[in-house]
Amino acid sequence: MDCRHLEDLYELFLLRALSETEETQVLEHVERNCPACLEGLRHAGMMLYALLLSAPPVKSSPKQKGRLLRRLKEA
Amino acid sequence: MEYENQELLNRIAQGSEEALGLFYDRISPSLRGMLQKILASKKEAEEVLEETFLSFWKRALTARSEGVASEVWLVFAARSAALRRRKLQSEGNEKAGELPEAWLPRIKDISQLSGRMPLFTSSLAQLSTPQRRVLEMVLFEGCREKEIADALGKPAGRAQDEVRAALSFMRQRLHTLMGTWTADI
Ligand SMILES: [Zn+2]
C-alpha cells in the first residue's frame, strides 16, 4: 500500500485535528493494519508525548496523592 | 532507589500500589502541567489527573501490554479527558481518546527519547510565532485545522500549512535527535 501521502497526517490524526475526509483516509489504512501507517502512528505518538509534556510542570500536593492511593484500594 | 519507567510499569501491572505511587511522583508534575494548560481551573486539573490515574491503574491490571509504552496511553487519555471537560472535543465517547495498543510507541523508543526530551522541546523556540500558536491550538485546545482557521480569521489553507509546517519541523528535529529513524515509510 502506498502511504506516502499520509506521512504528514499521523500526528494530526492522533490529536483528532483532521477533517473527516483525511481522518477516514488514515483510518482505512490503520483498520487494515497497514504496517507503514501503524509505524507512522507510533512515531507520531512518541513525538506528541514529548510535546504534550512540554508544558511547565506543576507539583501536586501530598494530599492529592494520598487521596488517589486511597481510591486505588477501593477500586 | 531509582527505577526505570518500565520496571515501575511492570510492577504496576502486578498490582503494586507502591510502584504506582512512585510512577505518579515521576510523571504527575508534567502531566499536571499539561492539564493545567488545557483547563484553566486548578481544581479541574487535579480531578482529571486523579480520574486518569484510576483508569490507568484499572487498565494496567487487565491489559496485556508487553513492549508497549503505557505512559503514552496515560498522556493521551488525560488530554482527552481534559478536553471533554472543556467541552472542546465533545464528539466521541469516553473511550474516544484512548489509544489502542497497536498505535502506541514501543518502550525502547520512549526510553531512548526520555533523556532527549528537554533538547527536543527546546526546538519549539525555533518555530515562528504563528506556527507555535497553531501548534498550541491543536495540542492543548483540541482544535481541528478548520477551527484554527476560523478562530484566527485565516484562510483554511494557510492555517493548515502553518500547523503542518510546525509538525514537520519538529518531526525532523526528533529524527535528528533520535539518530536512527526506524520507520520504513
Ligand atoms: Zn498505510
Coordinates of C-alpha atoms and ligand atoms in Angstrom, one line a residue:
Chain A
M1 CA 0.0 0.0 0.0
D2 CA 1.4 3.4 -0.8
C3 CA 1.1 5.6 2.2
R4 CA 3.5 8.5 1.4
H5 CA 0.6 10.9 1.1
L6 CA -0.4 10.2 4.7
E7 CA 3.0 10.9 6.3
D8 CA 2.1 14.4 7.3
L9 CA -1.2 13.3 8.9
Y10 CA -0.3 10.9 11.7
E11 CA 0.2 13.5 14.5
L12 CA -3.0 15.3 13.5
F13 CA -4.9 12.0 13.3
L14 CA -3.9 11.1 16.9
L15 CA -4.8 14.6 18.0
R16 CA -8.2 14.3 16.2
A17 CA -7.4 17.5 14.4
L18 CA -8.0 16.4 10.8
S19 CA -11.0 16.9 8.6
E20 CA -13.3 13.9 8.4
T21 CA -12.1 13.1 4.9
E22 CA -8.5 12.9 5.9
E23 CA -9.3 11.1 9.1
T24 CA -11.1 8.5 7.1
Q25 CA -8.1 8.1 4.7
V26 CA -5.8 7.3 7.6
L27 CA -8.3 5.1 9.3
E28 CA -8.7 3.0 6.2
H29 CA -5.1 2.1 6.4
V30 CA -5.0 1.6 10.1
E31 CA -8.0 -0.6 10.2
R32 CA -6.4 -2.9 7.6
N33 CA -3.3 -3.0 9.9
C34 CA -1.1 -1.3 7.3
P35 CA 2.4 -1.8 8.8
A36 CA 3.8 1.5 7.5
C37 CA 0.9 3.5 8.9
L38 CA 1.0 1.8 12.3
E39 CA 4.7 2.5 12.4
G40 CA 4.0 6.1 11.4
L41 CA 1.4 6.4 14.2
R42 CA 3.9 5.1 16.8
H43 CA 6.5 7.6 15.8
A44 CA 3.8 10.4 15.9
G45 CA 2.7 9.2 19.3
M46 CA 6.2 9.4 20.6
M47 CA 6.7 13.0 19.3
L48 CA 3.3 14.1 20.7
Y49 CA 4.1 12.5 24.1
A50 CA 7.2 14.8 24.3
L51 CA 5.2 17.9 23.1
L52 CA 2.3 17.4 25.4
L53 CA 4.6 17.0 28.4
S54 CA 6.5 20.2 27.4
A55 CA 4.2 22.5 29.5
P56 CA 5.8 23.8 32.7
P57 CA 5.5 21.2 35.4
V58 CA 3.1 21.7 38.3
K59 CA 3.6 19.8 41.5
S60 CA 0.6 18.1 43.1
S61 CA 0.2 18.2 46.9
P62 CA 0.9 15.1 49.0
K63 CA -2.8 15.3 50.0
Q64 CA -3.8 14.7 46.4
K65 CA -1.5 11.7 46.1
G66 CA -2.9 10.3 49.3
R67 CA -6.4 10.6 48.1
L68 CA -5.5 8.8 44.8
L69 CA -3.8 5.9 46.7
R70 CA -6.9 5.6 49.0
R71 CA -9.2 5.4 45.9
L72 CA -6.9 2.7 44.4
K73 CA -7.6 0.5 47.3
E74 CA -11.3 0.9 46.9
A75 CA -11.1 0.3 43.1
Chain B
M1 CA 16.3 3.5 44.5
E2 CA 15.8 4.8 41.0
Y3 CA 13.6 2.6 38.9
E4 CA 13.3 2.7 35.2
N5 CA 9.8 3.5 34.0
Q6 CA 9.5 0.1 32.6
E7 CA 10.3 -1.6 35.8
L8 CA 7.7 0.5 37.6
L9 CA 5.1 -0.2 34.9
N10 CA 5.8 -4.0 35.2
R11 CA 5.2 -3.7 38.9
I12 CA 2.1 -1.7 38.4
A13 CA 0.7 -4.4 36.1
Q14 CA 1.3 -6.9 39.0
G15 CA -0.8 -4.7 41.3
S16 CA 1.9 -2.8 43.2
E17 CA 0.4 0.3 44.7
E18 CA 3.8 1.4 45.8
A19 CA 5.0 1.3 42.2
L20 CA 2.0 3.4 41.1
G21 CA 2.9 5.9 43.8
L22 CA 6.5 6.2 42.5
F23 CA 5.3 6.4 38.9
Y24 CA 2.9 9.1 40.0
D25 CA 5.7 11.1 41.6
R26 CA 7.7 10.9 38.4
I27 CA 5.1 11.7 35.8
S28 CA 2.4 13.7 37.6
P29 CA 4.2 17.1 37.6
S30 CA 4.4 17.2 33.8
L31 CA 1.0 15.6 33.3
R32 CA -0.5 18.2 35.7
G33 CA 1.4 20.9 33.7
M34 CA -0.4 19.7 30.5
L35 CA -3.7 19.5 32.2
Q36 CA -3.4 23.0 33.7
K37 CA -2.7 24.3 30.2
I38 CA -5.8 22.7 28.9
L39 CA -8.1 23.6 31.8
A40 CA -7.7 26.9 33.4
S41 CA -9.1 25.6 36.7
K42 CA -6.6 24.1 39.1
K43 CA -9.3 22.1 40.8
E44 CA -10.5 20.6 37.5
A45 CA -6.9 19.7 36.5
E46 CA -6.5 17.9 39.8
E47 CA -9.7 16.0 39.3
V48 CA -8.8 14.9 35.8
L49 CA -5.4 13.8 37.0
E50 CA -6.9 11.6 39.7
E51 CA -9.5 10.1 37.4
T52 CA -7.0 9.4 34.7
F53 CA -4.7 7.6 37.1
L54 CA -7.5 5.5 38.3
S55 CA -8.3 4.4 34.7
F56 CA -4.6 3.9 34.1
W57 CA -4.5 1.6 37.1
K58 CA -7.5 -0.4 36.0
R59 CA -6.1 -0.8 32.5
A60 CA -2.7 -1.8 33.8
L61 CA -4.2 -4.7 35.8
T62 CA -6.1 -6.1 32.8
A63 CA -4.3 -5.1 29.6
R64 CA -1.5 -7.3 28.2
S65 CA 0.8 -4.5 27.1
E66 CA 4.2 -6.1 26.8
G67 CA 6.7 -3.9 24.9
V68 CA 4.2 -1.1 24.8
A69 CA 4.8 2.4 26.3
S70 CA 1.8 2.7 28.6
E71 CA 2.8 6.2 29.7
V72 CA 1.9 7.4 26.2
W73 CA -1.6 5.9 26.7
L74 CA -1.8 7.8 30.0
V75 CA -0.9 11.2 28.5
F76 CA -3.4 10.9 25.6
A77 CA -6.1 9.7 28.0
A78 CA -5.5 12.6 30.3
R79 CA -5.5 15.1 27.4
S80 CA -8.7 13.7 26.0
A81 CA -10.5 13.7 29.4
A82 CA -9.4 17.4 30.0
L83 CA -10.7 18.4 26.5
R84 CA -14.0 16.7 27.2
R85 CA -14.2 18.7 30.4
R86 CA -13.6 21.9 28.5
K87 CA -16.2 20.6 26.0
L88 CA -13.8 21.2 23.2
Q89 CA -13.9 17.7 22.0
S90 CA -17.5 16.9 22.6
E91 CA -17.7 14.3 19.8
G92 CA -16.9 10.7 20.7
N93 CA -17.4 8.8 23.9
E94 CA -15.2 8.5 26.9
K95 CA -13.0 5.9 25.3
A96 CA -12.5 8.0 22.2
G97 CA -9.2 9.5 23.3
E98 CA -7.7 6.2 24.4
L99 CA -5.1 4.8 22.0
P100 CA -5.3 1.1 21.0
E101 CA -2.3 -0.9 21.9
A102 CA -1.2 -1.2 18.2
W103 CA -0.8 2.6 17.9
L104 CA 1.3 3.0 21.0
P105 CA 5.1 3.6 20.7
R106 CA 7.4 0.8 21.9
I107 CA 9.1 1.0 25.3
K108 CA 12.5 1.1 23.7
D109 CA 11.7 4.2 21.7
I110 CA 10.3 6.1 24.7
S111 CA 13.3 5.2 26.8
Q112 CA 15.6 6.4 24.1
L113 CA 13.6 9.6 23.8
S114 CA 13.3 10.3 27.6
G115 CA 16.8 11.8 28.1
R116 CA 16.4 13.9 25.0
M117 CA 13.0 15.4 25.7
P118 CA 14.3 18.8 27.0
L119 CA 16.6 19.2 24.0
F120 CA 13.8 18.2 21.6
T121 CA 11.2 20.6 23.1
S122 CA 13.7 23.4 23.2
S123 CA 13.4 23.4 19.4
L124 CA 9.9 24.8 19.8
A125 CA 11.6 28.2 20.2
Q126 CA 12.8 27.9 16.6
L127 CA 9.2 27.9 15.2
S128 CA 7.7 31.1 14.1
T129 CA 5.2 32.8 16.4
P130 CA 2.2 31.9 14.2
Q131 CA 3.5 28.3 14.0
R132 CA 3.8 28.0 17.7
R133 CA 0.4 29.4 18.2
V134 CA -1.4 27.0 15.9
L135 CA 0.6 24.1 17.4
E136 CA -0.6 25.1 20.8
M137 CA -4.2 25.1 19.5
V138 CA -4.0 21.5 18.2
L139 CA -2.2 20.2 21.2
F140 CA -3.8 22.0 24.1
E141 CA -7.1 23.4 22.9
G142 CA -8.3 20.4 20.9
C143 CA -8.8 22.4 17.7
R144 CA -9.2 20.9 14.4
E145 CA -7.4 22.6 11.5
K146 CA -10.6 24.1 10.2
E147 CA -11.4 25.6 13.6
I148 CA -7.9 27.2 13.8
A149 CA -8.5 28.9 10.6
D150 CA -11.9 30.2 11.8
A151 CA -10.6 31.3 15.2
L152 CA -7.7 33.2 13.8
G153 CA -9.5 34.5 10.8
K154 CA -7.1 33.0 8.4
P155 CA -7.7 31.2 5.1
A156 CA -8.1 27.4 5.8
G157 CA -5.1 26.6 3.6
R158 CA -2.9 29.0 5.4
A159 CA -3.7 27.7 8.8
Q160 CA -3.3 24.1 7.6
D161 CA 0.1 25.0 6.1
E162 CA 1.3 26.5 9.4
V163 CA 0.2 23.6 11.5
R164 CA 1.8 21.0 9.2
A165 CA 5.0 23.0 8.7
A166 CA 5.4 23.2 12.5
L167 CA 4.8 19.5 12.9
S168 CA 7.1 18.7 10.0
F169 CA 9.9 20.8 11.6
M170 CA 9.5 19.1 14.9
R171 CA 9.5 15.7 13.3
Q172 CA 12.8 16.4 11.5
R173 CA 14.3 17.6 14.8
L174 CA 13.2 14.4 16.5
H175 CA 14.5 12.4 13.6
T176 CA 17.9 14.1 14.0
L177 CA 18.0 13.7 17.8
M178 CA 17.0 10.1 17.8
G179 CA 19.8 9.3 15.4
T180 CA 18.2 6.3 13.9
W181 CA 14.9 6.5 12.3
T182 CA 13.5 3.1 12.0
A183 CA 10.2 3.8 10.3
D184 CA 10.0 2.1 6.9
I185 CA 7.7 4.7 5.4
Ligands
ZN1 ZN -0.7 2.8 5.2

